[in-house]
Amino acid sequence: MESTKFNKTQWKQLKKELLREKRHIWPGLRKAEKEQAFSYASRYMVFLSSAKTERESADMIARRAVDAGFIPVDQAKKGSKRILWCYKGKVAALAVLGTTPLVDGVRLIASHIDAPRLDLKQNPLYEEMEMAYLKTHYYGGIKKFHWFSRPLALHGLAMKEDGRSVDITIGEAPDDPVLVINDLLPHLAYKVQADKKVSEAFPGEKLNVIFGGIPLNGPRDASDPVKLGILRLLHERYGLREEDLVSAELEVVPAGPARDVGLDRAFVGGYAQDDKACAYASFEAITGLNRPRHTCVALFMDKEEIGSDGNTGAKSRFFELLFFDMIRLAGERLEPDTLLRVLMASRAISADVTAGIDPDYREVHEKRNDARIGHGICLTKYTGSRGKYSANDAHAEYMGWLRGVWNNAGIKWQAGELGRVDEGGGGTVAKYLAGHGLDVVDAGPPLLGMHSPFEVAHKVDLYMTCLAYRAFYEGHNGVIS
Ligand code: MN
Ligand code: MN
């Protein structure tokens, strides 16, 4: 039976030796690190503000990668060390070949560059009450009421039948018009909104975007004069006819740039931080590498928000093609089992955000196991719902290895999961990577207001995510400079 009585000093010593310290990272950072966290956030905000859609993100990653010395895979030769893939304009991947052979495994970070939004339908344009509107169909998990009565922008392209593409961005330049979905005035909303469940009060078919209001001056009995006026403008500016909208991908997103939040500017606020927070962090981490031991890969996937299906999602075979390309460019022998051996020796981070504890909604969080804002990148062993269903549950061996890497590099991290048991849940690309044989774990910064048009992240968590990804790539003892 334990009978020792511990004095104050011994108590303090025991706590220091045995307890895991949980505290906000900021006070412990050096002045230079604090400055770096803020300058990192500024660079991230430029990316967040200018690459809102998956196409814009893939395009910006590709352009900046070329500036950082990456060679497009179709121009790469045996011996090329920095390779860039851009697939269907919606997926990008970067690799820095290492000094060890690929069969020793690669270090892969997979994020996603799609985000919840409203897509235009294929027959979007119509006129009602002398106003032109666009019909939308939402993409990913949104709370529909977030999208009413706020400035919106239209991003995307229309394909002509001869293969020419027409880029369209409306609502971002300071003198651009913006779009809006009108909400109902409270005076008349008692029955159709206020008395209903939220899920029923805002039907998807009411997410119609106002797009014009000046009727053309035609014959007295002419129909749809506003719609025709809008089509005339679309033709003048973009050379489009109504049928071109069938082969268009036009996405309605919140208008305007990312902003600092808080008087002390602690936070970044902006659209699509799920998952640009991780995409940008992995981009800076991989472009900063010189000659790593293991080959390092950053994957920027599409379609995560709708289940990773489609040939640009994490389930697509683009993933395997990347590895075949790398094996070829590294000049390694390709036996029938080489691909599998490389995959099974590889380690990955599913780079995705998690939910930070929101003090106003403590009831959905479990305070001992959910991520705290300001406590660093969150390592999430499993996602899924109702008893880890559909989760990749990372192995203890892998968790142990990664925590060692991060501790050696001085990374501030926390371990948690998303919400209380049976409260809800979510998934990431982790399980699809794991299906290929890689060891995978989820890790990313906590967000507030995830999947809203204005998500919030702490700058210190964003910065620590980038450092953690870099340490994972370098993957052994040693402090990041
Ligand atoms: Mn995500
Ligand atoms: Mn998401």
PDB file of N, CA and C in Angstrom, residues 92-136:
ATOM      1  N   ALA A  92      -3.556  18.669 -57.776  1.00  0.00           N
ATOM      2  CA  ALA A  92      -2.127  18.930 -57.959  1.00  0.00           C
ATOM      3  C   ALA A  92      -1.348  18.025 -57.022  1.00  0.00           C
ATOM      4  N   ALA A  93      -0.122  17.725 -57.411  1.00  0.00           N
ATOM      5  CA  ALA A  93       0.769  16.966 -56.539  1.00  0.00           C
ATOM      6  C   ALA A  93       2.194  17.441 -56.766  1.00  0.00           C
ATOM      7  N   LEU A  94       2.961  17.479 -55.691  1.00  0.00           N
ATOM      8  CA  LEU A  94       4.372  17.852 -55.762  1.00  0.00           C
ATOM      9  C   LEU A  94       5.184  16.746 -55.109  1.00  0.00           C
ATOM     10  N   ALA A  95       6.331  16.438 -55.701  1.00  0.00           N
ATOM     11  CA  ALA A  95       7.219  15.452 -55.074  1.00  0.00           C
ATOM     12  C   ALA A  95       8.646  15.975 -55.093  1.00  0.00           C
ATOM     13  N   VAL A  96       9.358  15.731 -53.999  1.00  0.00           N
ATOM     14  CA  VAL A  96      10.800  15.977 -53.954  1.00  0.00           C
ATOM     15  C   VAL A  96      11.450  14.618 -53.719  1.00  0.00           C
ATOM     16  N   LEU A  97      12.198  14.152 -54.714  1.00  0.00           N
ATOM     17  CA  LEU A  97      12.768  12.813 -54.597  1.00  0.00           C
ATOM     18  C   LEU A  97      13.881  12.802 -53.557  1.00  0.00           C
ATOM     19  N   GLY A  98      13.895  11.735 -52.767  1.00  0.00           N
ATOM     20  CA  GLY A  98      14.841  11.650 -51.654  1.00  0.00           C
ATOM     21  C   GLY A  98      16.110  10.910 -52.028  1.00  0.00           C
ATOM     22  N   THR A  99      16.971  10.741 -51.030  1.00  0.00           N
ATOM     23  CA  THR A  99      18.246  10.061 -51.279  1.00  0.00           C
ATOM     24  C   THR A  99      18.124   8.542 -51.124  1.00  0.00           C
ATOM     25  N   THR A 100      17.055   8.072 -50.455  1.00  0.00           N
ATOM     26  CA  THR A 100      16.867   6.623 -50.325  1.00  0.00           C
ATOM     27  C   THR A 100      15.912   6.133 -51.405  1.00  0.00           C
ATOM     28  N   PRO A 101      15.992   4.843 -51.765  1.00  0.00           N
ATOM     29  CA  PRO A 101      15.105   4.335 -52.818  1.00  0.00           C
ATOM     30  C   PRO A 101      13.636   4.380 -52.391  1.00  0.00           C
ATOM     31  N   LEU A 102      12.771   4.430 -53.393  1.00  0.00           N
ATOM     32  CA  LEU A 102      11.331   4.548 -53.111  1.00  0.00           C
ATOM     33  C   LEU A 102      10.797   3.349 -52.341  1.00  0.00           C
ATOM     34  N   VAL A 103      11.406   2.161 -52.541  1.00  0.00           N
ATOM     35  CA  VAL A 103      10.899   0.995 -51.793  1.00  0.00           C
ATOM     36  C   VAL A 103      11.102   1.141 -50.284  1.00  0.00           C
ATOM     37  N   ASP A 104      11.908   2.133 -49.873  1.00  0.00           N
ATOM     38  CA  ASP A 104      11.991   2.437 -48.440  1.00  0.00           C
ATOM     39  C   ASP A 104      10.780   3.249 -47.970  1.00  0.00           C
ATOM     40  N   GLY A 105       9.914   3.589 -48.912  1.00  0.00           N
ATOM     41  CA  GLY A 105       8.702   4.312 -48.556  1.00  0.00           C
ATOM     42  C   GLY A 105       8.833   5.810 -48.773  1.00  0.00           C
ATOM     43  N   VAL A 106       7.690   6.462 -49.007  1.00  0.00           N
ATOM     44  CA  VAL A 106       7.679   7.915 -49.160  1.00  0.00           C
ATOM     45  C   VAL A 106       6.972   8.523 -47.939  1.00  0.00           C
ATOM     46  N   ARG A 107       7.139   9.840 -47.802  1.00  0.00           N
ATOM     47  CA  ARG A 107       6.409  10.601 -46.783  1.00  0.00           C
ATOM     48  C   ARG A 107       5.395  11.452 -47.546  1.00  0.00           C
ATOM     49  N   LEU A 108       4.114  11.166 -47.316  1.00  0.00           N
ATOM     50  CA  LEU A 108       3.079  11.800 -48.130  1.00  0.00           C
ATOM     51  C   LEU A 108       2.111  12.602 -47.256  1.00  0.00           C
ATOM     52  N   ILE A 109       1.804  13.809 -47.690  1.00  0.00           N
ATOM     53  CA  ILE A 109       0.782  14.624 -47.020  1.00  0.00           C
ATOM     54  C   ILE A 109      -0.336  14.905 -48.018  1.00  0.00           C
ATOM     55  N   ALA A 110      -1.551  14.493 -47.672  1.00  0.00           N
ATOM     56  CA  ALA A 110      -2.685  14.682 -48.578  1.00  0.00           C
ATOM     57  C   ALA A 110      -3.692  15.629 -47.955  1.00  0.00           C
ATOM     58  N   SER A 111      -3.935  16.741 -48.650  1.00  0.00           N
ATOM     59  CA  SER A 111      -4.969  17.695 -48.226  1.00  0.00           C
ATOM     60  C   SER A 111      -6.016  17.755 -49.327  1.00  0.00           C
ATOM     61  N   HIS A 112      -7.037  18.580 -49.148  1.00  0.00           N
ATOM     62  CA  HIS A 112      -7.991  18.763 -50.249  1.00  0.00           C
ATOM     63  C   HIS A 112      -8.203  20.240 -50.525  1.00  0.00           C
ATOM     64  N   ILE A 113      -8.490  20.535 -51.800  1.00  0.00           N
ATOM     65  CA  ILE A 113      -8.605  21.934 -52.217  1.00  0.00           C
ATOM     66  C   ILE A 113     -10.016  22.277 -52.693  1.00  0.00           C
ATOM     67  N   ASP A 114     -10.961  21.362 -52.507  1.00  0.00           N
ATOM     68  CA  ASP A 114     -12.371  21.714 -52.747  1.00  0.00           C
ATOM     69  C   ASP A 114     -12.975  22.159 -51.415  1.00  0.00           C
ATOM     70  N   ALA A 115     -14.049  22.900 -51.487  1.00  0.00           N
ATOM     71  CA  ALA A 115     -14.692  23.403 -50.265  1.00  0.00           C
ATOM     72  C   ALA A 115     -16.202  23.502 -50.509  1.00  0.00           C
ATOM     73  N   PRO A 116     -16.981  23.470 -49.426  1.00  0.00           N
ATOM     74  CA  PRO A 116     -18.435  23.605 -49.592  1.00  0.00           C
ATOM     75  C   PRO A 116     -18.790  24.907 -50.310  1.00  0.00           C
ATOM     76  N   ARG A 117     -19.793  24.845 -51.149  1.00  0.00           N
ATOM     77  CA  ARG A 117     -20.125  26.011 -52.000  1.00  0.00           C
ATOM     78  C   ARG A 117     -21.480  25.756 -52.643  1.00  0.00           C
ATOM     79  N   LEU A 118     -21.886  26.690 -53.514  1.00  0.00           N
ATOM     80  CA  LEU A 118     -23.104  26.486 -54.307  1.00  0.00           C
ATOM     81  C   LEU A 118     -22.702  26.433 -55.779  1.00  0.00           C
ATOM     82  N   ASP A 119     -22.975  25.324 -56.426  1.00  0.00           N
ATOM     83  CA  ASP A 119     -22.691  25.207 -57.864  1.00  0.00           C
ATOM     84  C   ASP A 119     -23.915  25.657 -58.652  1.00  0.00           C
ATOM     85  N   LEU A 120     -23.685  26.302 -59.805  1.00  0.00           N
ATOM     86  CA  LEU A 120     -24.830  26.616 -60.662  1.00  0.00           C
ATOM     87  C   LEU A 120     -25.349  25.322 -61.278  1.00  0.00           C
ATOM     88  N   LYS A 121     -26.675  25.234 -61.396  1.00  0.00           N
ATOM     89  CA  LYS A 121     -27.256  24.095 -62.117  1.00  0.00           C
ATOM     90  C   LYS A 121     -26.956  24.232 -63.611  1.00  0.00           C
ATOM     91  N   GLN A 122     -27.293  23.212 -64.379  1.00  0.00           N
ATOM     92  CA  GLN A 122     -26.982  23.233 -65.817  1.00  0.00           C
ATOM     93  C   GLN A 122     -27.900  24.147 -66.610  1.00  0.00           C
ATOM     94  N   ASN A 123     -29.113  24.377 -66.143  1.00  0.00           N
ATOM     95  CA  ASN A 123     -30.009  25.375 -66.741  1.00  0.00           C
ATOM     96  C   ASN A 123     -30.278  26.424 -65.673  1.00  0.00           C
ATOM     97  N   PRO A 124     -29.290  27.270 -65.398  1.00  0.00           N
ATOM     98  CA  PRO A 124     -29.397  28.105 -64.186  1.00  0.00           C
ATOM     99  C   PRO A 124     -30.223  29.379 -64.338  1.00  0.00           C
ATOM    100  N   LEU A 125     -30.254  29.937 -65.541  1.00  0.00           N
ATOM    101  CA  LEU A 125     -30.733  31.319 -65.684  1.00  0.00           C
ATOM    102  C   LEU A 125     -32.225  31.372 -65.962  1.00  0.00           C
ATOM    103  N   TYR A 126     -32.960  32.136 -65.142  1.00  0.00           N
ATOM    104  CA  TYR A 126     -34.393  32.316 -65.379  1.00  0.00           C
ATOM    105  C   TYR A 126     -34.819  33.692 -64.900  1.00  0.00           C
ATOM    106  N   GLU A 127     -36.031  34.033 -65.276  1.00  0.00           N
ATOM    107  CA  GLU A 127     -36.567  35.350 -64.892  1.00  0.00           C
ATOM    108  C   GLU A 127     -37.874  35.177 -64.131  1.00  0.00           C
ATOM    109  N   GLU A 128     -38.007  35.891 -63.025  1.00  0.00           N
ATOM    110  CA  GLU A 128     -39.256  35.945 -62.251  1.00  0.00           C
ATOM    111  C   GLU A 128     -39.448  37.382 -61.796  1.00  0.00           C
ATOM    112  N   MET A 129     -40.653  37.913 -61.975  1.00  0.00           N
ATOM    113  CA  MET A 129     -40.996  39.262 -61.497  1.00  0.00           C
ATOM    114  C   MET A 129     -39.985  40.312 -61.983  1.00  0.00           C
ATOM    115  N   GLU A 130     -39.645  40.228 -63.246  1.00  0.00           N
ATOM    116  CA  GLU A 130     -38.691  41.182 -63.847  1.00  0.00           C
ATOM    117  C   GLU A 130     -37.339  41.209 -63.140  1.00  0.00           C
ATOM    118  N   MET A 131     -36.932  40.032 -62.639  1.00  0.00           N
ATOM    119  CA  MET A 131     -35.573  39.902 -62.084  1.00  0.00           C
ATOM    120  C   MET A 131     -34.983  38.599 -62.602  1.00  0.00           C
ATOM    121  N   ALA A 132     -33.676  38.646 -62.899  1.00  0.00           N
ATOM    122  CA  ALA A 132     -33.001  37.433 -63.379  1.00  0.00           C
ATOM    123  C   ALA A 132     -32.345  36.735 -62.200  1.00  0.00           C
ATOM    124  N   TYR A 133     -32.450  35.407 -62.179  1.00  0.00           N
ATOM    125  CA  TYR A 133     -31.893  34.589 -61.090  1.00  0.00           C
ATOM    126  C   TYR A 133     -31.078  33.430 -61.652  1.00  0.00           C
ATOM    127  N   LEU A 134     -30.217  32.882 -60.790  1.00  0.00           N
ATOM    128  CA  LEU A 134     -29.460  31.677 -61.123  1.00  0.00           C
ATOM    129  C   LEU A 134     -29.824  30.573 -60.128  1.00  0.00           C
ATOM    130  N   LYS A 135     -30.176  29.395 -60.648  1.00  0.00           N
ATOM    131  CA  LYS A 135     -30.475  28.243 -59.784  1.00  0.00           C
ATOM    132  C   LYS A 135     -29.150  27.593 -59.358  1.00  0.00           C
ATOM    133  N   THR A 136     -29.110  27.133 -58.102  1.00  0.00           N
ATOM    134  CA  THR A 136     -27.883  26.494 -57.618  1.00  0.00           C
ATOM    135  C   THR A 136     -28.191  25.122 -57.007  1.00  0.00           C
TER     136      THR A 136
END
